[in-house]
Structures are given as C-alpha cells and as structure tokens.
Short mmCIF file of N, CA, C and O in Angstrom, two decimals:
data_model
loop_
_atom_site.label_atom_id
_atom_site.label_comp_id
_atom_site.label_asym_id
_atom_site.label_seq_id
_atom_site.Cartn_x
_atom_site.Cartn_y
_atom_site.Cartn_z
N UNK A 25 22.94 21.53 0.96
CA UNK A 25 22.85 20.08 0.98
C UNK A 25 22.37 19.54 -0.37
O UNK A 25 21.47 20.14 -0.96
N UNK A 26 22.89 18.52 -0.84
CA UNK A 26 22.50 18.05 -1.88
C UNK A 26 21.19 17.10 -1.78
O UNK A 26 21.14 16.59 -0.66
N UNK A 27 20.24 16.75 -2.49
CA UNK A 27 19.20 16.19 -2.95
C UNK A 27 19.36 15.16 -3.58
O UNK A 27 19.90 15.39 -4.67
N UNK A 28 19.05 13.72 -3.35
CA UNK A 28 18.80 12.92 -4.69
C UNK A 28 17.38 12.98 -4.77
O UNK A 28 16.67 13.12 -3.78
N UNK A 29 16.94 12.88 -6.02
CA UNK A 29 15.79 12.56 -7.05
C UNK A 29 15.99 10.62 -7.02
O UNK A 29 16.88 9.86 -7.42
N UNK A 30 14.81 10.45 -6.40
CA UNK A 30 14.69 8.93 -6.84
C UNK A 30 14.16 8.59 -8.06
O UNK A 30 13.10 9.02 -8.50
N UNK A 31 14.81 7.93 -8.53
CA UNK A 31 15.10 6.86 -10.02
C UNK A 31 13.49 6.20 -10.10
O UNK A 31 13.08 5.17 -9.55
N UNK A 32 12.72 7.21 -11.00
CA UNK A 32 11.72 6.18 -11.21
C UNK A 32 11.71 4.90 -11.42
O UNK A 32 12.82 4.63 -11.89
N UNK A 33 11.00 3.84 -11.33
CA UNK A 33 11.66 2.24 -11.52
C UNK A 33 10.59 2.14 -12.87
O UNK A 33 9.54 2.76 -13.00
N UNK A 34 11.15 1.28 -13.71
CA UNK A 34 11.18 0.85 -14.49
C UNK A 34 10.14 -0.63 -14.93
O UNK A 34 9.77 -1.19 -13.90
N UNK A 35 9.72 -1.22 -16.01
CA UNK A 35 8.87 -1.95 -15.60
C UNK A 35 9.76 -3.16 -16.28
O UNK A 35 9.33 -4.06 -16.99
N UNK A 36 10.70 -2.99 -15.99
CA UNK A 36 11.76 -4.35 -15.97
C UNK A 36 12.51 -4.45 -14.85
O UNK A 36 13.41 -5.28 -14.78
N UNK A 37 12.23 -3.66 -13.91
CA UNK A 37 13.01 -3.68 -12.60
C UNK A 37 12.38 -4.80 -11.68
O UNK A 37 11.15 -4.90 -11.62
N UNK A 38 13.03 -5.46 -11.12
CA UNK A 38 12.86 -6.44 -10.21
C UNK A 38 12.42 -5.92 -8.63
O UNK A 38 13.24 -5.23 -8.04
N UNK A 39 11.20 -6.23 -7.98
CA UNK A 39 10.44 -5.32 -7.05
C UNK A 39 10.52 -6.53 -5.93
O UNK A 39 10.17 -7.70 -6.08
N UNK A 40 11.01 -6.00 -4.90
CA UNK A 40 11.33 -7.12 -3.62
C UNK A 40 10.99 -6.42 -2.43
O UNK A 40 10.88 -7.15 -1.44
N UNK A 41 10.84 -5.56 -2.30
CA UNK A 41 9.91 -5.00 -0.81
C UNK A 41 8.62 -5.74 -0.44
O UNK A 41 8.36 -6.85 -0.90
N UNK A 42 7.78 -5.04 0.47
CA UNK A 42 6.96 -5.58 1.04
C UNK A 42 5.42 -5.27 0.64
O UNK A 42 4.35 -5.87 0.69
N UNK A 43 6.04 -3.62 0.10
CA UNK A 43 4.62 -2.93 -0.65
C UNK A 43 5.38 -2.25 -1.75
O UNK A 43 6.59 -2.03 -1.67
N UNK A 44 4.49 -1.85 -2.97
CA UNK A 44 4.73 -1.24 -3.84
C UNK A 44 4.02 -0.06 -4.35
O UNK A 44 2.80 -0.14 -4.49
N UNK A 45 4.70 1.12 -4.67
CA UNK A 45 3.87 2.33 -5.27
C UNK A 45 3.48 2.13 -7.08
O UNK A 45 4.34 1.57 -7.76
N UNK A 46 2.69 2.42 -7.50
CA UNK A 46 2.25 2.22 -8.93
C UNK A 46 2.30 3.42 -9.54
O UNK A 46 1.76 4.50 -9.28
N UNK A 47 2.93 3.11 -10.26
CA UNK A 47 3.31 4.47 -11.52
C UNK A 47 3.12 4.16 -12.23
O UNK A 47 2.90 2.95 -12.35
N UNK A 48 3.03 5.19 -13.47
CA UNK A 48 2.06 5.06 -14.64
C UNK A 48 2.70 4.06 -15.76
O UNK A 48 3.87 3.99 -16.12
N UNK A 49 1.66 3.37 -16.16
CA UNK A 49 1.96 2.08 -17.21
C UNK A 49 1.72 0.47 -16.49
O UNK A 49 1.47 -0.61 -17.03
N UNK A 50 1.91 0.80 -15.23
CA UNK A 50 1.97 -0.27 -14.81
C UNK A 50 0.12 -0.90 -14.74
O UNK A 50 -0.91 -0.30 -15.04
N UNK A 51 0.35 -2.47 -14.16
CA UNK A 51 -1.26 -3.36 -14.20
C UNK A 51 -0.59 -4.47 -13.05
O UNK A 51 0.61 -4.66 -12.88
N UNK A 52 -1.50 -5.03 -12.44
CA UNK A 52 -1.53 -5.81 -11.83
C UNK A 52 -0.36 -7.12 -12.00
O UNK A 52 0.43 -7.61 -11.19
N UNK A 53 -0.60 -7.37 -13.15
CA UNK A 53 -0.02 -8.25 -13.95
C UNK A 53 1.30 -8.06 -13.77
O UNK A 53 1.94 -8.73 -12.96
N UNK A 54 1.81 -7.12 -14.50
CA UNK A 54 3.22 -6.65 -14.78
C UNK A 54 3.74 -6.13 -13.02
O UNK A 54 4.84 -5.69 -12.68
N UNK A 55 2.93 -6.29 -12.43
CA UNK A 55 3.56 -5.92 -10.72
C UNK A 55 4.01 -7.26 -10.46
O UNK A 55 5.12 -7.65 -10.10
N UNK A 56 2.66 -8.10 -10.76
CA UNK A 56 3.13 -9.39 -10.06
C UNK A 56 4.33 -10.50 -10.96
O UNK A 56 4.90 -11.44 -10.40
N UNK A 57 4.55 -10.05 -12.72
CA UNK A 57 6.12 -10.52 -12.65
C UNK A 57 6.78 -10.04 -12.22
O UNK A 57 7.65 -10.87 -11.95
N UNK A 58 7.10 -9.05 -11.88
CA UNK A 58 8.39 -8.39 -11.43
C UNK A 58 8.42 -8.39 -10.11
O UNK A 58 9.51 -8.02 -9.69
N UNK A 59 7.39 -8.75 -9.00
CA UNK A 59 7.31 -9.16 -7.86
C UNK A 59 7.74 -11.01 -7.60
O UNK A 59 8.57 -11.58 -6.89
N UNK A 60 6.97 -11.35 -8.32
CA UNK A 60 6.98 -12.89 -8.09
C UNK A 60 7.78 -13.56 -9.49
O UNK A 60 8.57 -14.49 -9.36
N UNK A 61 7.62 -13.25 -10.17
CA UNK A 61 7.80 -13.70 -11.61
C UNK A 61 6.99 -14.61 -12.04
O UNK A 61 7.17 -15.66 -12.65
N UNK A 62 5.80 -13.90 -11.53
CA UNK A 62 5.08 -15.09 -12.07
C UNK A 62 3.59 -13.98 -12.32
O UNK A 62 3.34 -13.44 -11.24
N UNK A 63 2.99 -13.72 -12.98
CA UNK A 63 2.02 -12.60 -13.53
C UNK A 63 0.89 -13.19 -13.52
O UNK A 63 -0.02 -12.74 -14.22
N UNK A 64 0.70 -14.41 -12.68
CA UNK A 64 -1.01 -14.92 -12.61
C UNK A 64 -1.37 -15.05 -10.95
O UNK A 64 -2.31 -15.64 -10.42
N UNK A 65 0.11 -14.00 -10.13
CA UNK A 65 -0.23 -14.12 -8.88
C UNK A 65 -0.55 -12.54 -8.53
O UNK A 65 -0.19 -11.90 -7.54
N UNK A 66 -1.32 -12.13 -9.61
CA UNK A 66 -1.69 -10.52 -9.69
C UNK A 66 -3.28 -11.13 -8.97
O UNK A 66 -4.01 -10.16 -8.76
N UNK A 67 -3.78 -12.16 -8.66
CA UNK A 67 -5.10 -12.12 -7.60
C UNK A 67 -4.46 -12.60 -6.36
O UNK A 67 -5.34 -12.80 -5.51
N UNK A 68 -3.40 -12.83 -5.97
CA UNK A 68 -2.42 -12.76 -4.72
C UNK A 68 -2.85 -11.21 -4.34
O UNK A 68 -3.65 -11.09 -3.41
N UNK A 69 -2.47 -10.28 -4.87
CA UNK A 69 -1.97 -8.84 -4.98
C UNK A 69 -3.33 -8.10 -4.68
O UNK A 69 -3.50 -7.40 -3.68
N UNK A 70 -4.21 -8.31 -5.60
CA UNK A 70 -6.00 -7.55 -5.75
C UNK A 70 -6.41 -7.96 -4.18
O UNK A 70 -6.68 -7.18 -3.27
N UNK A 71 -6.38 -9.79 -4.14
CA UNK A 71 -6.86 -10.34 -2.62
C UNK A 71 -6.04 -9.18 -1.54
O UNK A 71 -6.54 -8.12 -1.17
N UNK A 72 -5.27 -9.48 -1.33
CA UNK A 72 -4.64 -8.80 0.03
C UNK A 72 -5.31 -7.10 0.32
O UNK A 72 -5.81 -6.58 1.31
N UNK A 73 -5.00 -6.56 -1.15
CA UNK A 73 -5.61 -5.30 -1.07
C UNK A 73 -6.66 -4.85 -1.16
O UNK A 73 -6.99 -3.68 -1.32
N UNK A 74 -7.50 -6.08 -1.03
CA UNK A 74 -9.42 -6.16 -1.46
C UNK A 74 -9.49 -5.06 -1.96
O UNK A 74 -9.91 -4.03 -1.43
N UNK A 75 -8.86 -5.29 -3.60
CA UNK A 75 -9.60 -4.54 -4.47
C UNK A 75 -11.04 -4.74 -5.21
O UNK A 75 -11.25 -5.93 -5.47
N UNK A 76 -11.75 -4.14 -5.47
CA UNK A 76 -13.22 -4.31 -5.89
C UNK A 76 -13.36 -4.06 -7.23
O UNK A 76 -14.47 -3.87 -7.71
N UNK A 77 -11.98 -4.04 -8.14
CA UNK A 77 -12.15 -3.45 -9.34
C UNK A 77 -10.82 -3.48 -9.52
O UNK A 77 -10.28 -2.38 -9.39
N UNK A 78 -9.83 -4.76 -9.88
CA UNK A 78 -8.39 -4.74 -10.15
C UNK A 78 -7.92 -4.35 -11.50
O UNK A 78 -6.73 -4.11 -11.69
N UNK A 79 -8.61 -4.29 -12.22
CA UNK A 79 -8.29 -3.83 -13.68
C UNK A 79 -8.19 -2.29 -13.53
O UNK A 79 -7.79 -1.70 -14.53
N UNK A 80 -8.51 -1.49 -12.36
CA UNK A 80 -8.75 -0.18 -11.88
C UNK A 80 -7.63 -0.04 -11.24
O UNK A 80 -7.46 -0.77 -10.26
N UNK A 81 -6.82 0.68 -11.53
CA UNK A 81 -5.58 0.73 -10.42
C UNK A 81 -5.05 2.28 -11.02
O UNK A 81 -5.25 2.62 -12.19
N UNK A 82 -4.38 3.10 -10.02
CA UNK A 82 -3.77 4.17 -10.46
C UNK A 82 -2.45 4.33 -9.87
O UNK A 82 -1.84 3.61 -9.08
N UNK A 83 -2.03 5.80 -10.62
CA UNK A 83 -0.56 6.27 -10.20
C UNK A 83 -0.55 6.71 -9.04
O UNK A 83 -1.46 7.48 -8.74
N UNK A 84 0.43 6.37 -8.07
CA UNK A 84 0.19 6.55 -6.06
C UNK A 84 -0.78 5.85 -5.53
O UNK A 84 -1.38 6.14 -4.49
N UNK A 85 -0.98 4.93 -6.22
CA UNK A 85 -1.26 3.59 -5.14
C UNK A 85 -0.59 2.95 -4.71
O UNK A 85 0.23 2.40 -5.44
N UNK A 86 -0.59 2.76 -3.64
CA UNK A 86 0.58 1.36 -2.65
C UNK A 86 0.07 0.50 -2.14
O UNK A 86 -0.33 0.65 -0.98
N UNK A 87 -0.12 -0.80 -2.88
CA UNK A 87 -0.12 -1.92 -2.63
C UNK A 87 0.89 -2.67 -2.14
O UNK A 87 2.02 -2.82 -2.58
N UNK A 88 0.29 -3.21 -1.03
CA UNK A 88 0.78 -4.27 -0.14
C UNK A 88 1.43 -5.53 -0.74
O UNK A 88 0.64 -6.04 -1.53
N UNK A 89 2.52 -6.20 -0.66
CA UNK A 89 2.42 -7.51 -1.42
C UNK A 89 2.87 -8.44 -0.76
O UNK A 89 3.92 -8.38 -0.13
N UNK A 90 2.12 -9.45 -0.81
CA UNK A 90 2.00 -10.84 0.28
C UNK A 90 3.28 -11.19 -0.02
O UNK A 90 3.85 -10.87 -1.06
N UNK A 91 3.74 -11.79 0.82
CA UNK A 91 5.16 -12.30 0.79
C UNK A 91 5.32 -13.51 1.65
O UNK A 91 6.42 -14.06 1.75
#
C-alpha cells in the first residue's frame, strides 16, 4: 500500500480548520494572519487556549481557533 507524507504547511498557507498544529517558525501572530488575516487576533487564539505565556508556544501544539 502506498503512503502519503503530509505536506508540511507553509507559513503562507491559508489555515481554515477549527484547530491548528504549530510547527516550527511559527508565533501567534503569523497563525492568526493566516487564520483570520488579521495578526492582532493572536489574543483571540492565547484567550481560547488560556495560555499563561503566549510568546511561549512550541512545535505539536494544537491550538484551538475560535471561529
């Protein structure tokens, strides 16, 4: 049987689900343009996930995103 390898995404890729995984490079910020297009609704994003330290974020985190 064949395998696909999923396509790491990119941080120009346009993100429309409901939650998102964080891979490396990424920030709050740059989630929430490419979620919303709008990068000052990155305390949309911290709120929902009561983060205690949003400038703190790592690779395999999945954040939730209000919608």
């Amino acid at each position: 049987p064949s395998t696909v390898a999923e396509k790491p995404a990119t941080t120009e890729e346009k993100i429309s689900g409901e939650s998102y995984t964080v891979v490396k490079g990424d920030s709050l910020w740059t989630i929430a343009e490419r979620a919303y297009g709008d990068g000052y609704k990155w305390v949309e994003i911290a709120e929902a996930n009561k983060l205690e330290h949003p400038g703190l974020i790592h690779s395999g985190n999945v954040f939730t995103l209000p919608r």
